[in-house]
Coordinates of C-alpha atoms (C1' of nucleotides) in Angstrom, one line a residue:
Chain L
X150 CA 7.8 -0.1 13.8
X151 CA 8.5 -3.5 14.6
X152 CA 5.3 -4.3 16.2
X153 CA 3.2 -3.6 13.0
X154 CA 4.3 -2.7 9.7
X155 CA 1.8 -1.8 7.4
X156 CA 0.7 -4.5 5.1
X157 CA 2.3 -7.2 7.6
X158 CA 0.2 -6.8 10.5
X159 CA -2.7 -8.3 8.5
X160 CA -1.2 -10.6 6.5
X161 CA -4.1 -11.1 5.1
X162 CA -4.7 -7.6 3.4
X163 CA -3.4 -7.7 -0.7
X164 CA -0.9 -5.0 -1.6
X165 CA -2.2 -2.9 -4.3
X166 CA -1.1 -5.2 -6.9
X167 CA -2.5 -8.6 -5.2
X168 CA -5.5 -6.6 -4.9
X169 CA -5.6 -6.0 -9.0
X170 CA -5.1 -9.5 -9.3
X171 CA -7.9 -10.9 -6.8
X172 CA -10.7 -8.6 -9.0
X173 CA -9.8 -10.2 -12.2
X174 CA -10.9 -13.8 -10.3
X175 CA -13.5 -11.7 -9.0
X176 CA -14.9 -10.5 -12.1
X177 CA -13.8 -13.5 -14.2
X178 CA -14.0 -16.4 -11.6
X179 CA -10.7 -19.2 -11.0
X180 CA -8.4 -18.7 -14.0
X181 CA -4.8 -19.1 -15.4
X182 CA -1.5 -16.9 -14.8
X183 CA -1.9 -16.3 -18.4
X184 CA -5.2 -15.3 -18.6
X185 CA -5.1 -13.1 -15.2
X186 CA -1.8 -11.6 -16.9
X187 CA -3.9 -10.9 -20.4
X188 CA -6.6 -9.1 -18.4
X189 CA -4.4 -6.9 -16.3
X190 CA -2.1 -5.6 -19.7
X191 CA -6.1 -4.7 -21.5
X192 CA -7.4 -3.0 -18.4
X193 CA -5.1 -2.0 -15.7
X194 CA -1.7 -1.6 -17.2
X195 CA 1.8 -3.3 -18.6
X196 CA 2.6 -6.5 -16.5
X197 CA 5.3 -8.8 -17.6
X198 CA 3.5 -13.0 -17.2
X199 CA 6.6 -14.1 -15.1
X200 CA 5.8 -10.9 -12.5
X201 CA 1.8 -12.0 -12.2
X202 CA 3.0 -15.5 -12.2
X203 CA 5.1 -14.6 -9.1
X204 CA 2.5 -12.4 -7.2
X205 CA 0.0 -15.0 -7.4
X206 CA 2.2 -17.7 -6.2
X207 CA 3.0 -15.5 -3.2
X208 CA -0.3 -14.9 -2.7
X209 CA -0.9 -18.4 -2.6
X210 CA 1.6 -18.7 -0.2
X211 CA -0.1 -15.8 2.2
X212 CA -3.3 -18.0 2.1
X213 CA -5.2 -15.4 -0.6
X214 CA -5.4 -17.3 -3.2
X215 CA -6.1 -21.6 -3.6
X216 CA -4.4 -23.6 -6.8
X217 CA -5.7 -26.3 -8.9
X218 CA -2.8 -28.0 -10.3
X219 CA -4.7 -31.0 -11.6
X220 CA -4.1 -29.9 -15.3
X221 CA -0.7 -28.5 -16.8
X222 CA -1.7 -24.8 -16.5
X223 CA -2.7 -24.1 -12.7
X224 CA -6.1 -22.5 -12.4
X225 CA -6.0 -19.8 -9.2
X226 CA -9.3 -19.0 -7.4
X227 CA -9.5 -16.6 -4.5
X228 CA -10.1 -18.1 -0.9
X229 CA -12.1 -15.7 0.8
X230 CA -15.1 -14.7 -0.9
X231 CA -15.1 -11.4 -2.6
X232 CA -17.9 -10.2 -0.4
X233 CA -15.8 -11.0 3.0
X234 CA -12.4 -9.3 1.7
X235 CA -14.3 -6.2 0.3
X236 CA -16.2 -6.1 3.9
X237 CA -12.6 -6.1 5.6
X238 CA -11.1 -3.9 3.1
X239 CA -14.2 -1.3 2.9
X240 CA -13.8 -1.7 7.2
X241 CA -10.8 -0.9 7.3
X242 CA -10.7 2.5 5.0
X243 CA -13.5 3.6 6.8
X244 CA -11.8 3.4 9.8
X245 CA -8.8 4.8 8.5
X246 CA -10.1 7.7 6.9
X247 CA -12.6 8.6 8.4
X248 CA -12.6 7.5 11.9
X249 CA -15.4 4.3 11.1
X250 CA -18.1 6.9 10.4
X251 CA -20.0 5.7 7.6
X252 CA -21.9 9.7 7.4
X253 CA -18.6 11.3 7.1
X254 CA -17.9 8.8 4.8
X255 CA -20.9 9.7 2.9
X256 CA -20.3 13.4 2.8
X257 CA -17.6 12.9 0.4
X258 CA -18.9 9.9 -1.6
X259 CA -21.9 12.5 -2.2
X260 CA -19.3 15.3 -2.8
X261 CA -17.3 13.5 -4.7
X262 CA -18.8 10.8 -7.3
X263 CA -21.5 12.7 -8.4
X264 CA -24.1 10.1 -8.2
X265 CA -26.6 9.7 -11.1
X266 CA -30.2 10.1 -10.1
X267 CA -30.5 6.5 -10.5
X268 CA -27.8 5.6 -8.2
X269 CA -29.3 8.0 -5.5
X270 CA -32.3 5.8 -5.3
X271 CA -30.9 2.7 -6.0
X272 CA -29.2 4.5 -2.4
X273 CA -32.3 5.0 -0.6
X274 CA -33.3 1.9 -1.4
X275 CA -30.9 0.1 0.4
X276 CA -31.0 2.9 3.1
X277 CA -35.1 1.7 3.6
X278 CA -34.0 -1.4 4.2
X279 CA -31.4 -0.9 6.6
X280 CA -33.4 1.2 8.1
X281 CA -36.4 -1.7 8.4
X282 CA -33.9 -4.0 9.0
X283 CA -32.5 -2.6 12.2
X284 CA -35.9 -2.2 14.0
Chain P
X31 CA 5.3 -3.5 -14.8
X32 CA 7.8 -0.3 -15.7
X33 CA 5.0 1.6 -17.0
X34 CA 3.4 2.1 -13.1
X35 CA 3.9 0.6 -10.1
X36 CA 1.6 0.5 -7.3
X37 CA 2.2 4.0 -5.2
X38 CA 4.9 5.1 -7.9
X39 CA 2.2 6.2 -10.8
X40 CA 0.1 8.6 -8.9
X41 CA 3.4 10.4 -6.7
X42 CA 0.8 12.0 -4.5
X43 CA -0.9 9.0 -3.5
X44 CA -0.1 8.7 0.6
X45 CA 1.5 5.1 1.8
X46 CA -0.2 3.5 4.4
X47 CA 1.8 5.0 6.7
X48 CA 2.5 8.9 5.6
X49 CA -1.5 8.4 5.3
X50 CA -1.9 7.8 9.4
X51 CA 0.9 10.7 9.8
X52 CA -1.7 12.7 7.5
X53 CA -4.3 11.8 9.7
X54 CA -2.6 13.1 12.9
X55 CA -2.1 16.9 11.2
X56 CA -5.9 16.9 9.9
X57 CA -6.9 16.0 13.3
X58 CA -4.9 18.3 14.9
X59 CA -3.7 20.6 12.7
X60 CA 0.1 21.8 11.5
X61 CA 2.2 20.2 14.3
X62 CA 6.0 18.8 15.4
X63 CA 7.5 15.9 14.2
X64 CA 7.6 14.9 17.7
X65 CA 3.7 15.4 18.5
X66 CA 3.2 13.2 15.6
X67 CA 5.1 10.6 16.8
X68 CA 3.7 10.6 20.3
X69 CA 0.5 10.7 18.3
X70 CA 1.0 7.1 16.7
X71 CA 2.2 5.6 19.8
X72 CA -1.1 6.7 21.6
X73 CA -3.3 6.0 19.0
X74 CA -2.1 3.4 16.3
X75 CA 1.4 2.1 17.3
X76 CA 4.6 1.9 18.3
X77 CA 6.2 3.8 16.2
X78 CA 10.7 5.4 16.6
X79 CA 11.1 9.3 16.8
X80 CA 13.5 8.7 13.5
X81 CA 11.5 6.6 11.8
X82 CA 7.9 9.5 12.1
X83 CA 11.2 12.1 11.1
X84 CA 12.5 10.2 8.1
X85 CA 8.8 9.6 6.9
X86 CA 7.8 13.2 6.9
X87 CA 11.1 14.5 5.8
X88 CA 10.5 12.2 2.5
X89 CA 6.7 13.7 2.7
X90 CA 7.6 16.7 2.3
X91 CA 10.2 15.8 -0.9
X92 CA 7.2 13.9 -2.5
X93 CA 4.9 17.4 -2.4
X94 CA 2.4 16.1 0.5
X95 CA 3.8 18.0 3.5
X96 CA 5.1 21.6 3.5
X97 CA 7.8 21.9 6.2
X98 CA 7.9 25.9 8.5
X99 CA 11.4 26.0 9.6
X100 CA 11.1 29.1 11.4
X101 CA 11.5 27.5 14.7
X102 CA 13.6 25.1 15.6
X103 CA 10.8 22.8 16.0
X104 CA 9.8 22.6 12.9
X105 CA 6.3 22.6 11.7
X106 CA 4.7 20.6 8.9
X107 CA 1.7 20.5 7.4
X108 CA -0.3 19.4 4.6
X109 CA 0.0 20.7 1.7
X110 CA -3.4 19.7 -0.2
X111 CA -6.1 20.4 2.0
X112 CA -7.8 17.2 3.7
X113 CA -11.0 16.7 1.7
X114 CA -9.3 17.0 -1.4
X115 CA -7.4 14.0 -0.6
X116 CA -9.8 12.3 1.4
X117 CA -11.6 12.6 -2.3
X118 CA -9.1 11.3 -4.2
X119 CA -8.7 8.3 -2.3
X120 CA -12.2 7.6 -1.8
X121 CA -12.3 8.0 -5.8
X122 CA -9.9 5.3 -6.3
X123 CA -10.9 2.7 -3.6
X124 CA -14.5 2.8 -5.1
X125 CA -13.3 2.8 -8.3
X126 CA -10.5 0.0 -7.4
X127 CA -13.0 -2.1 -5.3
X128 CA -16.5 -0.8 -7.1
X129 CA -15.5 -0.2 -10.6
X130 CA -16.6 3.3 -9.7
X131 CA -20.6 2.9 -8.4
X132 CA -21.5 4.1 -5.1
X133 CA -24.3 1.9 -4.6
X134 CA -22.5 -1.2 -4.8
X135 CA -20.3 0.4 -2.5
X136 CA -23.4 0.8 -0.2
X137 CA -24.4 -2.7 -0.5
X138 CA -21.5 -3.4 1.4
X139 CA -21.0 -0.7 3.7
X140 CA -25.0 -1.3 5.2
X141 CA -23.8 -5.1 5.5
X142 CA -20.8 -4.4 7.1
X143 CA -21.1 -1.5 9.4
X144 CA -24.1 -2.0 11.0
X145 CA -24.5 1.7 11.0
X146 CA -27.0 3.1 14.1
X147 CA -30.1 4.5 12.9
X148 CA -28.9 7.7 13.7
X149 CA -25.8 7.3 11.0
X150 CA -28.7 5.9 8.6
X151 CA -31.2 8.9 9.1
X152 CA -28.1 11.5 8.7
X153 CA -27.4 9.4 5.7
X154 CA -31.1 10.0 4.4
X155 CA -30.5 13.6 5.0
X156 CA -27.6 13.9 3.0
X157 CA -29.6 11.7 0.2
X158 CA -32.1 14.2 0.2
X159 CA -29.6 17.1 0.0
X160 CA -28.1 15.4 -2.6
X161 CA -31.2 14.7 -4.9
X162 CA -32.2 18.1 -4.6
X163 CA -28.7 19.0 -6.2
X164 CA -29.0 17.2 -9.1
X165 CA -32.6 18.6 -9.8
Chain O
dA264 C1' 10.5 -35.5 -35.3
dC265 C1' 11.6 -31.0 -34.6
dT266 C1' 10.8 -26.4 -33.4
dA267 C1' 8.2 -22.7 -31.6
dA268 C1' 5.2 -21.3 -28.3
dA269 C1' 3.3 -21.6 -23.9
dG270 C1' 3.2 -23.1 -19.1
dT271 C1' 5.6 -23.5 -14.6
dA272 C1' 9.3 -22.7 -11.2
dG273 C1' 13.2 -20.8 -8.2
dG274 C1' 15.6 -17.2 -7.0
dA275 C1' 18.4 -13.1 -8.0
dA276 C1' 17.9 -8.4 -8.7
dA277 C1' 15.6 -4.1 -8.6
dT278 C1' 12.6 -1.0 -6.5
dA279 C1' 9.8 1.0 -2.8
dT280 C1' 9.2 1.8 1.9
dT281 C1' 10.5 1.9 6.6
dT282 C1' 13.6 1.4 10.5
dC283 C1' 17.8 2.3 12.6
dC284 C1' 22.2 4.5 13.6
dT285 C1' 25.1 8.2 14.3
dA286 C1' 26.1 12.9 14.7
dG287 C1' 25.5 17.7 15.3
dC288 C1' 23.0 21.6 17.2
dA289 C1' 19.8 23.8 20.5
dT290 C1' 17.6 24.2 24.9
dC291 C1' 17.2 23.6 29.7
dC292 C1' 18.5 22.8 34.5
dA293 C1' 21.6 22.2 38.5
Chain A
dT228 C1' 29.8 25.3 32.7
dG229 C1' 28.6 20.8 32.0
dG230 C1' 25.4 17.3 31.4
dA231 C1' 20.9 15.8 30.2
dT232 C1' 17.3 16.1 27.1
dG233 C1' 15.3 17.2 22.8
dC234 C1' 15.4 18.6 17.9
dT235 C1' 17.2 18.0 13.3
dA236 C1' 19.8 15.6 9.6
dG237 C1' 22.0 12.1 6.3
dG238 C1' 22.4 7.9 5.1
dA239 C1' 23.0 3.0 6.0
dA240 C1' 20.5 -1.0 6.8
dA241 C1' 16.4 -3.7 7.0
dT242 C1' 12.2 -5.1 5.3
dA243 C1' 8.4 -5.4 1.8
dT244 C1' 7.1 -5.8 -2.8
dT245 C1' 7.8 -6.4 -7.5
dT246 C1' 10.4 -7.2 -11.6
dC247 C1' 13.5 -9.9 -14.1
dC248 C1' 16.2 -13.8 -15.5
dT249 C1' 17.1 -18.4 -16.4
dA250 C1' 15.7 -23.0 -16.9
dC251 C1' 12.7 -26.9 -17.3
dT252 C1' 8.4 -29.2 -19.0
dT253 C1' 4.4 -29.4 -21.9
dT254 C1' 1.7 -28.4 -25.9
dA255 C1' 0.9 -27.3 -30.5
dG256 C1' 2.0 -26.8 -35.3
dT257 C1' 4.5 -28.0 -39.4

DNA sequence: ACTAAAGTAGGAAATATTTCCTAGCATCCA
DNA sequence: TGGATGCTAGGAAATATTTCCTACTTTAGT
């Protein structure tokens, strides 16, 4: 698979644990190593500082993330907007799983979450408008 | 990060690439190593005979493929059926992306899909199904 | 001022995943 | 029968990703 290797084709999609990162800056907005690293050991899981230190300076490198180095501790922000890499990431599992159909798709969410009554409609909702929206 | 690693924590949880080899046997059912292959190269990418072989060999270690050697083609398939892990993946993409709501999930896919107003009414259906449940 | 703590960095090392290579066996056809 | 083709296998090698180690600088506290 030299052509594309997954991960590499898009260099632009995180890996699992660049993805962890970029919702802490989400959630949190531009922040230190440390504080990104503080976050991800309450919520997620263990991470040693110099191995979220690292990721985020690759991802830096792979044009995810932006630095601020005007003070002594570098604050990271993300350089797509959340909105855009959620689009590309929700495009691409819909694709992926199930062959871009957003009803299939649906079938499962349905099956599977267990929506609250409250979500349902907060659902229709947004389906109404979609719905006015197209014509 | 000892603790868990990103596709090590959750053993069942497909790589980006045993998860398009999954999708070739849902689509068409328990099948050759060398269907599969031919499979990819049709419809994803180019992809080496050994390299579809050594990936479903280790598949099969890790518990996600179960292996007929009866022939001598052999014949693998899944071992957990395909909306059970279609679920468990759409569980942890919403609740990696969404922390876990489907409607912000929604927001999202109406923006980005552009779903046809067929997609949206079968959606509405399923909504209605849904509500109905819950009562 | 000194020391501990905190911040950054490069890169080696470890781990995970995939590709590639070689070899043996089975099947098919001339 | 022999050769070509196809199937399987083990494991080395390559690649991708993450962890770890060491070192330097800065900051904070006594």
């Amino acid at each position: 698979m030299k052509v594309e290797k997954p991960g590499k084709k898009e260099s632009l999609e995180p890996t699992r644990s660049e993805l962890e990162i970029l919702q802490v800056l989400w959630q949190h907005g531009p922040n230190t190593v440390r504080f990104v690293n503080d976050q991800l050991n309450e919520q997620k899981r263990e991470v040693n500082y110099a191995s979220t230190l690292k990721l985020m300076q690759i991802m830096v490198e792979k044009g995810l993330l932006v630095r601020d180095e005007k003070a002594v501790k570098h604050v990271y922000s993300p350089i797509s907007e959340e909105n855009k890499t959620k689009g590309l990431l929700l495009d691409k599992f819909v694709d992926s799983l199930f062959n871009g159909s957003v009803s299939s798709l649906m079938v499962h969410l349905l099956d599977n979450k267990h929506a609250s009554q409250q979500e349902l409609d907060a659902i229709q909702e947004l389906l109404k408008k979609a719905k006015k929206d197209i014509k």
